[in-house]
GROMACS .gro file of C-alpha atoms in nm:
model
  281
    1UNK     CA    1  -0.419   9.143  30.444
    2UNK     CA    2  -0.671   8.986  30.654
    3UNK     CA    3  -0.892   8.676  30.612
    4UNK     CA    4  -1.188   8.787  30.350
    5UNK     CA    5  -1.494   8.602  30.329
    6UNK     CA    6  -1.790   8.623  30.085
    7UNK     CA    7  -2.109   8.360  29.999
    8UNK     CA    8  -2.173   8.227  29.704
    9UNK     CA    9  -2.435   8.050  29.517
   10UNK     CA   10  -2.382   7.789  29.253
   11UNK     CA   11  -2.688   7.700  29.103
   12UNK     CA   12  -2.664   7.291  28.975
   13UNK     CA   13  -3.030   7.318  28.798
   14UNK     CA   14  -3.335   7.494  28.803
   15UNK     CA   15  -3.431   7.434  29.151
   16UNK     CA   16  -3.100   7.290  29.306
   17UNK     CA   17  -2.936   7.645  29.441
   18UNK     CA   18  -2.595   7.522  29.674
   19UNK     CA   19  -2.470   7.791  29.899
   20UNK     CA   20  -2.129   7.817  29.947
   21UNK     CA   21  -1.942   8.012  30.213
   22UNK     CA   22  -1.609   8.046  30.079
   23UNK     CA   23  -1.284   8.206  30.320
   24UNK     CA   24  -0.957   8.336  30.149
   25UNK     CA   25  -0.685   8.274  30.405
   26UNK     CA   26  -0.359   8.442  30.398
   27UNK     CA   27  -0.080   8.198  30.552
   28UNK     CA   28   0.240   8.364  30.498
   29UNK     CA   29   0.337   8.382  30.124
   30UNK     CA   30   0.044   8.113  30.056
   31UNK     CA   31  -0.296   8.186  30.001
   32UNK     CA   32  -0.560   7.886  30.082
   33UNK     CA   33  -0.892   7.900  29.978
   34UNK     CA   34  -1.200   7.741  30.193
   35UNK     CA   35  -1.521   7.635  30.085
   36UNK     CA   36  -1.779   7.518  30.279
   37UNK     CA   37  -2.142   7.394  30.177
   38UNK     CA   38  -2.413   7.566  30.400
   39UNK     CA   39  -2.705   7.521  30.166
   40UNK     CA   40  -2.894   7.306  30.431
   41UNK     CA   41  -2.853   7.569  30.701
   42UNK     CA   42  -2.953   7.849  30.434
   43UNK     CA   43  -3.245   7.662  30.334
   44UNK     CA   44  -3.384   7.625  30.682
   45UNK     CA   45  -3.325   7.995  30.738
   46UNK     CA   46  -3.538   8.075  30.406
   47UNK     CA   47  -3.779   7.879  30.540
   48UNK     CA   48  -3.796   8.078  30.906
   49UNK     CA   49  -3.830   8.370  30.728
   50UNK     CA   50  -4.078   8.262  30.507
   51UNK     CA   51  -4.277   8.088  30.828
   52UNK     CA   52  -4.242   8.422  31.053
   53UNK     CA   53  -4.364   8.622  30.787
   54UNK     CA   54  -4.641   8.437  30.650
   55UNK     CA   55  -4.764   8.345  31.054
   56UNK     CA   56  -4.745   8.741  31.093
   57UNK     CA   57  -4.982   8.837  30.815
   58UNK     CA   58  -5.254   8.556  30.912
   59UNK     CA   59  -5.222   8.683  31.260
   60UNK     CA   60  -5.316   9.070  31.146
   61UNK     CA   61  -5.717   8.989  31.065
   62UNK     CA   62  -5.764   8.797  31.384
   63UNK     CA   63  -5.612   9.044  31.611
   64UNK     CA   64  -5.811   9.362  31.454
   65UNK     CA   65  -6.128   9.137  31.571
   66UNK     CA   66  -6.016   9.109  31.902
   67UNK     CA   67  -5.932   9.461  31.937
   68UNK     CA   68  -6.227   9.554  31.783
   69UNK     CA   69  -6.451   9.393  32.035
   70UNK     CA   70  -6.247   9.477  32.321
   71UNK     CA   71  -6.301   9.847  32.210
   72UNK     CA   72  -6.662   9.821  32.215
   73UNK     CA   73  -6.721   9.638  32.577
   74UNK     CA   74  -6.467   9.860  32.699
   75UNK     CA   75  -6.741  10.163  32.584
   76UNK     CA   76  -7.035  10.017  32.687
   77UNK     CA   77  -7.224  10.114  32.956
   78UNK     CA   78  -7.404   9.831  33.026
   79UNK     CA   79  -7.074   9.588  33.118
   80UNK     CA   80  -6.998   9.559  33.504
   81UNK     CA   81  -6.716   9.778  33.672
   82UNK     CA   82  -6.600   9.452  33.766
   83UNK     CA   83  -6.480   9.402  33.422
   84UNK     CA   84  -6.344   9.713  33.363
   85UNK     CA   85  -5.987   9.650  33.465
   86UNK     CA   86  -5.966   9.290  33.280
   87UNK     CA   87  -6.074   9.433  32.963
   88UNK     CA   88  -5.797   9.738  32.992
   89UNK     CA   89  -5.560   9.499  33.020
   90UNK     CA   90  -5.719   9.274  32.742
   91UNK     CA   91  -5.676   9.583  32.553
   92UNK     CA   92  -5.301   9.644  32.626
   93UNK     CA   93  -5.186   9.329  32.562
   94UNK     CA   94  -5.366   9.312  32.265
   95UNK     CA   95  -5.200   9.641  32.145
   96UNK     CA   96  -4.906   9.469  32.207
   97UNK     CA   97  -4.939   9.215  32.013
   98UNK     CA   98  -5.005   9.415  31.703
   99UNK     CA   99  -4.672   9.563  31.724
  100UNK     CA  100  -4.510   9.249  31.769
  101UNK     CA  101  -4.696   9.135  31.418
  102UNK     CA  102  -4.639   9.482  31.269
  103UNK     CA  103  -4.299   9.475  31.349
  104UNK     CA  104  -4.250   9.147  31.224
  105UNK     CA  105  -4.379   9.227  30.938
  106UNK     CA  106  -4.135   9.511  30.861
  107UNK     CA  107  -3.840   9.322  30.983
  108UNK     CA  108  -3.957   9.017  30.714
  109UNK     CA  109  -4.006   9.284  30.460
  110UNK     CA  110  -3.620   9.413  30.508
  111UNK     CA  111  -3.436   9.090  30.523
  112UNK     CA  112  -3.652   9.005  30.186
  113UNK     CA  113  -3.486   9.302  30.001
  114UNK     CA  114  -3.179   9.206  29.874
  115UNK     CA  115  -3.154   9.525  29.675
  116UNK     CA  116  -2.980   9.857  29.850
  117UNK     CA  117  -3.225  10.113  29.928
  118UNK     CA  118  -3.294  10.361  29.711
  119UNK     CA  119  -3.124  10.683  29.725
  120UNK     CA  120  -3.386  10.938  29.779
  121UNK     CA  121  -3.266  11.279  29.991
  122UNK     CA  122  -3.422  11.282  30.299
  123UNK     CA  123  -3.396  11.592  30.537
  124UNK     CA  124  -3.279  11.421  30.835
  125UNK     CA  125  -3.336  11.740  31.063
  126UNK     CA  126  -3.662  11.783  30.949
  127UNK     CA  127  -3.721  11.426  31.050
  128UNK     CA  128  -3.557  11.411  31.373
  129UNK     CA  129  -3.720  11.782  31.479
  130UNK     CA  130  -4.061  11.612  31.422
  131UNK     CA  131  -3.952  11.263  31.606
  132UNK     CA  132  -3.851  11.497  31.892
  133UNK     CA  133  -4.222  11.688  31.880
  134UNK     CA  134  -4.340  11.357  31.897
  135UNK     CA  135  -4.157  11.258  32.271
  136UNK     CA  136  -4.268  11.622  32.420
  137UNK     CA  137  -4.580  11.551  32.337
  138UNK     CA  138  -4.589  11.241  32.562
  139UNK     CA  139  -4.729  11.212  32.941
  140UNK     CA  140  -4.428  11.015  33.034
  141UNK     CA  141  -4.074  11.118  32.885
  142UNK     CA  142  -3.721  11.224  33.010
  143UNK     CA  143  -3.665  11.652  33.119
  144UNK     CA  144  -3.460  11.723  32.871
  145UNK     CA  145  -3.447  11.592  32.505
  146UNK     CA  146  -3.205  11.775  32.282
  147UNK     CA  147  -3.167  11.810  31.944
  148UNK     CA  148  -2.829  11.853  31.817
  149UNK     CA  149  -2.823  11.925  31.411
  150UNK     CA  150  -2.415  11.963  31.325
  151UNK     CA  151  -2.496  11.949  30.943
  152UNK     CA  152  -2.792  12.026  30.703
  153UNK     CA  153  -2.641  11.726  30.501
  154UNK     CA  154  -2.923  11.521  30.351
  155UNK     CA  155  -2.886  11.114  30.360
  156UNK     CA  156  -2.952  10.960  30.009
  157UNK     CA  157  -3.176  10.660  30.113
  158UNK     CA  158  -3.542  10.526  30.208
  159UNK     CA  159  -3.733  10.777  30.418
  160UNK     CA  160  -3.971  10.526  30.580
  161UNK     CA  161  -3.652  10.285  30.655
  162UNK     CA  162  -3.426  10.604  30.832
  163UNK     CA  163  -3.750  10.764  31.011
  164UNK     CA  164  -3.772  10.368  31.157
  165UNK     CA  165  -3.383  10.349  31.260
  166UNK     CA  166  -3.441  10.749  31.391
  167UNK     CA  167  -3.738  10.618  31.582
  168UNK     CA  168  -3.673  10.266  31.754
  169UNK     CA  169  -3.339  10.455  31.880
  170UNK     CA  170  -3.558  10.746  32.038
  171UNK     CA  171  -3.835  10.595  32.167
  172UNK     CA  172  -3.548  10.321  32.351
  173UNK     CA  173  -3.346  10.584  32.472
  174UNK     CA  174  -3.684  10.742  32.619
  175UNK     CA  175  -3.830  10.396  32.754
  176UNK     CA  176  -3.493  10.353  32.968
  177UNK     CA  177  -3.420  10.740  33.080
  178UNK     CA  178  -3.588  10.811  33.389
  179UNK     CA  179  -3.799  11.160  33.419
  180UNK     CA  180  -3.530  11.364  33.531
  181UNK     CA  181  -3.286  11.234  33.306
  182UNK     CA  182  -3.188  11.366  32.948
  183UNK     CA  183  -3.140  11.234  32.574
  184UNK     CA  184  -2.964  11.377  32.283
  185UNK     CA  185  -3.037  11.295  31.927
  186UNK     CA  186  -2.735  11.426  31.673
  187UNK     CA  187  -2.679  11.399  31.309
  188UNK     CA  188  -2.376  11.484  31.169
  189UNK     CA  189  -2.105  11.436  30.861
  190UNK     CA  190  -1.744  11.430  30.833
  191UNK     CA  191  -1.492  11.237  30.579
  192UNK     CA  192  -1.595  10.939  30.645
  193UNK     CA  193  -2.033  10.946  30.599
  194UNK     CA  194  -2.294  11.098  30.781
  195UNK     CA  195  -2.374  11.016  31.148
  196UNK     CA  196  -2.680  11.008  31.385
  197UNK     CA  197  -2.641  10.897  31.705
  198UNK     CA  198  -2.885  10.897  32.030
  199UNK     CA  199  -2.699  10.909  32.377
  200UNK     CA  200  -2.934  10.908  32.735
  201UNK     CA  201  -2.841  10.876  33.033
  202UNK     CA  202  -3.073  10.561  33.120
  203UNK     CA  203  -2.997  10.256  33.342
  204UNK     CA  204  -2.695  10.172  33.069
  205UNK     CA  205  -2.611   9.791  32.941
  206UNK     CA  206  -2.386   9.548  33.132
  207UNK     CA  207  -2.058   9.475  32.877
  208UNK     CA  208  -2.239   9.097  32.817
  209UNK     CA  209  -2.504   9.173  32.617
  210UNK     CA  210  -2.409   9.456  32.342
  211UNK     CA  211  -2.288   9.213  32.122
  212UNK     CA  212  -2.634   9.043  32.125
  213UNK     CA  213  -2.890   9.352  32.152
  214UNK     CA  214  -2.950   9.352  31.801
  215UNK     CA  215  -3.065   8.964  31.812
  216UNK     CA  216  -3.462   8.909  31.727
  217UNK     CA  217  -3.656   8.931  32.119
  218UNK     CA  218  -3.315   8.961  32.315
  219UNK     CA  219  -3.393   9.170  32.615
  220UNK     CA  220  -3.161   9.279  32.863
  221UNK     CA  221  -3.427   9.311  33.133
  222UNK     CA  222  -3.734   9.095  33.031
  223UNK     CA  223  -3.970   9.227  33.299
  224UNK     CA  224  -3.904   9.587  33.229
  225UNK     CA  225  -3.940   9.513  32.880
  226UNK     CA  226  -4.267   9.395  32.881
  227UNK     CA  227  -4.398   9.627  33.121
  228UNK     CA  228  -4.314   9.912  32.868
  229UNK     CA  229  -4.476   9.734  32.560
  230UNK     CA  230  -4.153   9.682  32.358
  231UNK     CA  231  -4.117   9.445  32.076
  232UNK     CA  232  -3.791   9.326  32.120
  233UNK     CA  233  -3.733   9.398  31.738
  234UNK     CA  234  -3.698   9.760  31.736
  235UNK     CA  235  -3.275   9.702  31.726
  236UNK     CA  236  -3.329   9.382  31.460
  237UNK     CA  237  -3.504   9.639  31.257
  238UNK     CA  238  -3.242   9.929  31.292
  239UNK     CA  239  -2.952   9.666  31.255
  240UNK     CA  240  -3.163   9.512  30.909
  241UNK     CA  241  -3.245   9.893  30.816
  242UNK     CA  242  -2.901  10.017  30.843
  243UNK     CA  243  -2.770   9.748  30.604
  244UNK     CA  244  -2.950   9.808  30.335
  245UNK     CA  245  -2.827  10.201  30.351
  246UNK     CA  246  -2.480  10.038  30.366
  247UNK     CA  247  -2.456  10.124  30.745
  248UNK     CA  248  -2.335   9.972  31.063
  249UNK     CA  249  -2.425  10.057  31.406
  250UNK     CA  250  -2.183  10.088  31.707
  251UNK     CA  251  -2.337  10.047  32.080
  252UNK     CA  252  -2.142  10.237  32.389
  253UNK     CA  253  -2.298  10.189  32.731
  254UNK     CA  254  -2.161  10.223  33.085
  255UNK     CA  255  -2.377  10.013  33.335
  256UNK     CA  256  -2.587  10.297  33.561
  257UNK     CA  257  -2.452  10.615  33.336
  258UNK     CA  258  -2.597  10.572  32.993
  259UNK     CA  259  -2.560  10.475  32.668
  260UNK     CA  260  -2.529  10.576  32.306
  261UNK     CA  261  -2.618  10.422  32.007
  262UNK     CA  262  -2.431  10.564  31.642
  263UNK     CA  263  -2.585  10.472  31.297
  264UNK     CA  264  -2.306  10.512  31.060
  265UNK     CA  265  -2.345  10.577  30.702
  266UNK     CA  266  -2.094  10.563  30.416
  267UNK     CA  267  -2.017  10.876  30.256
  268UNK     CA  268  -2.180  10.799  29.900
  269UNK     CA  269  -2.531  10.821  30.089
  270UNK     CA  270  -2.464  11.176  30.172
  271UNK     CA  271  -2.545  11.492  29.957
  272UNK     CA  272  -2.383  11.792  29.967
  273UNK     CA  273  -2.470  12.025  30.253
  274UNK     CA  274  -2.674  12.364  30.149
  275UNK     CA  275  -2.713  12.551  30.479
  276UNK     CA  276  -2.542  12.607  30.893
  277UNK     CA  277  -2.582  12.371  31.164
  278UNK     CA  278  -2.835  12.400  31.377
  279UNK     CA  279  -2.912  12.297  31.737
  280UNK     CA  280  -3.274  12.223  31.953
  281UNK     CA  281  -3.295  12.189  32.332
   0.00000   0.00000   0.00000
């Protein structure tokens, strides 16, 4: 077999916790064990979390002040035209920011649970049929978006976390399709779990930067990504999401044709089916 790694903690007193990474390496008949102490890089990484997520909530109050006001001068009357297109975009950017914090929030809340989700069935066509209202209802939005159900198989997990994976997938796939392009959103199981995946036919990703899309504020294109109000966490959150259903996700993207994005789930987090496929278009 392969090389198999797996942390540990060895806990020296009540407040001394040393983190271990330890590596079991096959070398012909031998086996050799590594150990490595990483408790000063695991400590600093408790304490981003705990910095990102505490600077997120303190940043909530202030914000719904600013938007607050911003909503009123933008409604008054009295305030000169001249101002008009300053305070819309005081407004947008201040939108902005609150998803930034609110997404912040979520991701802190997800890499803070240590615990699987729990294993509530969640009808994941229901779901995805209402995510789909949701993008026909917008101004701006690909032709076609398609709705492929190949199973009535519900997925045993959080429904908050999954609608969040379903959505951040969707509304990406929409942000980077152009109008007369198309998306597909498609759940389905086999032997091996249940599987939703989201395929457009968008601008695509160059090769270098799938392995890093899931990364906290990577962006591909920064410019286009501020200009449509993204995050940049919408994948951390999926990626954080997915693990705590026991998932992975897998990224295929040609440059100028598209891409697709799969959320796999094991096959314990899927109950039995009770009804036919169905498809949307």
């Amino acid at each position: 077999s392969g090389p198999q790694a797996s942390p540990v903690v060895v806990r020296y007193g009540p407040a001394s916790d040393r983190f271990l990474t330890c590596q079991l390496i096959q070398a012909g008949e031998q086996l050799l064990l590594m150990v490595r102490d990483v408790t000063r890089e695991a400590r600093l990484e408790a304490m981003r979390k705990d910095f990102v997520a505490n600077a997120s909530h303190e940043l909530r109050s202030p914000l719904t002040v600013v938007s607050g006001y911003l909503d009123q001068l933008a409604e008054d009357p009295a305030m000169d035209s001249d101002w008009h297109g300053p305070i819309e975009e005081m407004r947008r950017q201040s939108e902005r920011m609150r998803l930034i914090v609110e997404d912040l929030l979520e991701l802190s809340r997800l890499e803070a649970s240590g615990k699987e989700a729990p294993r509530e069935p969640v009808d994941v066509g229901g779901m995805l049929a209402l995510i789909r209202k949701d993008v026909m209802a917008r101004d701006t939005r690909p032709q076609q978006v398609v709705l492929r159900l190949d199973s009535s198989a519900r997925l045993l997990g959080s429904e908050s976390e999954l609608h969040s994976i379903a959505s951040n997938l969707v509304s990406n796939a929409v942000k980077y399709t152009p109008a007369e392009g198309s998306v597909e959103i498609r759940w389905w199981t086999d032997r091996d779990g249940g599987h939703l995946s989201v395929s457009d036919t968008g601008m695509g990703i160059p090769a270098e930067h799938l392995p890093r899309l899931t990364e906290r504020f990577y962006r591909v294109d920064r410019g286009r990504s501020r200009r449509s109000g993204g995050s940049g966490l919408g994948l951390a959150i999926v990626k954080h999401a997915l693990q705590r259903h026991g998932g992975h996700l897998t990224i295929d993207s040609v440059e100028g044709k598209g891409s697709t994005f799969t959320c796999h789930f094991p096959a314990k987090r899927i109950e039995a089916e009770s009804g036919k496929a169905a498809a949307a278009g």
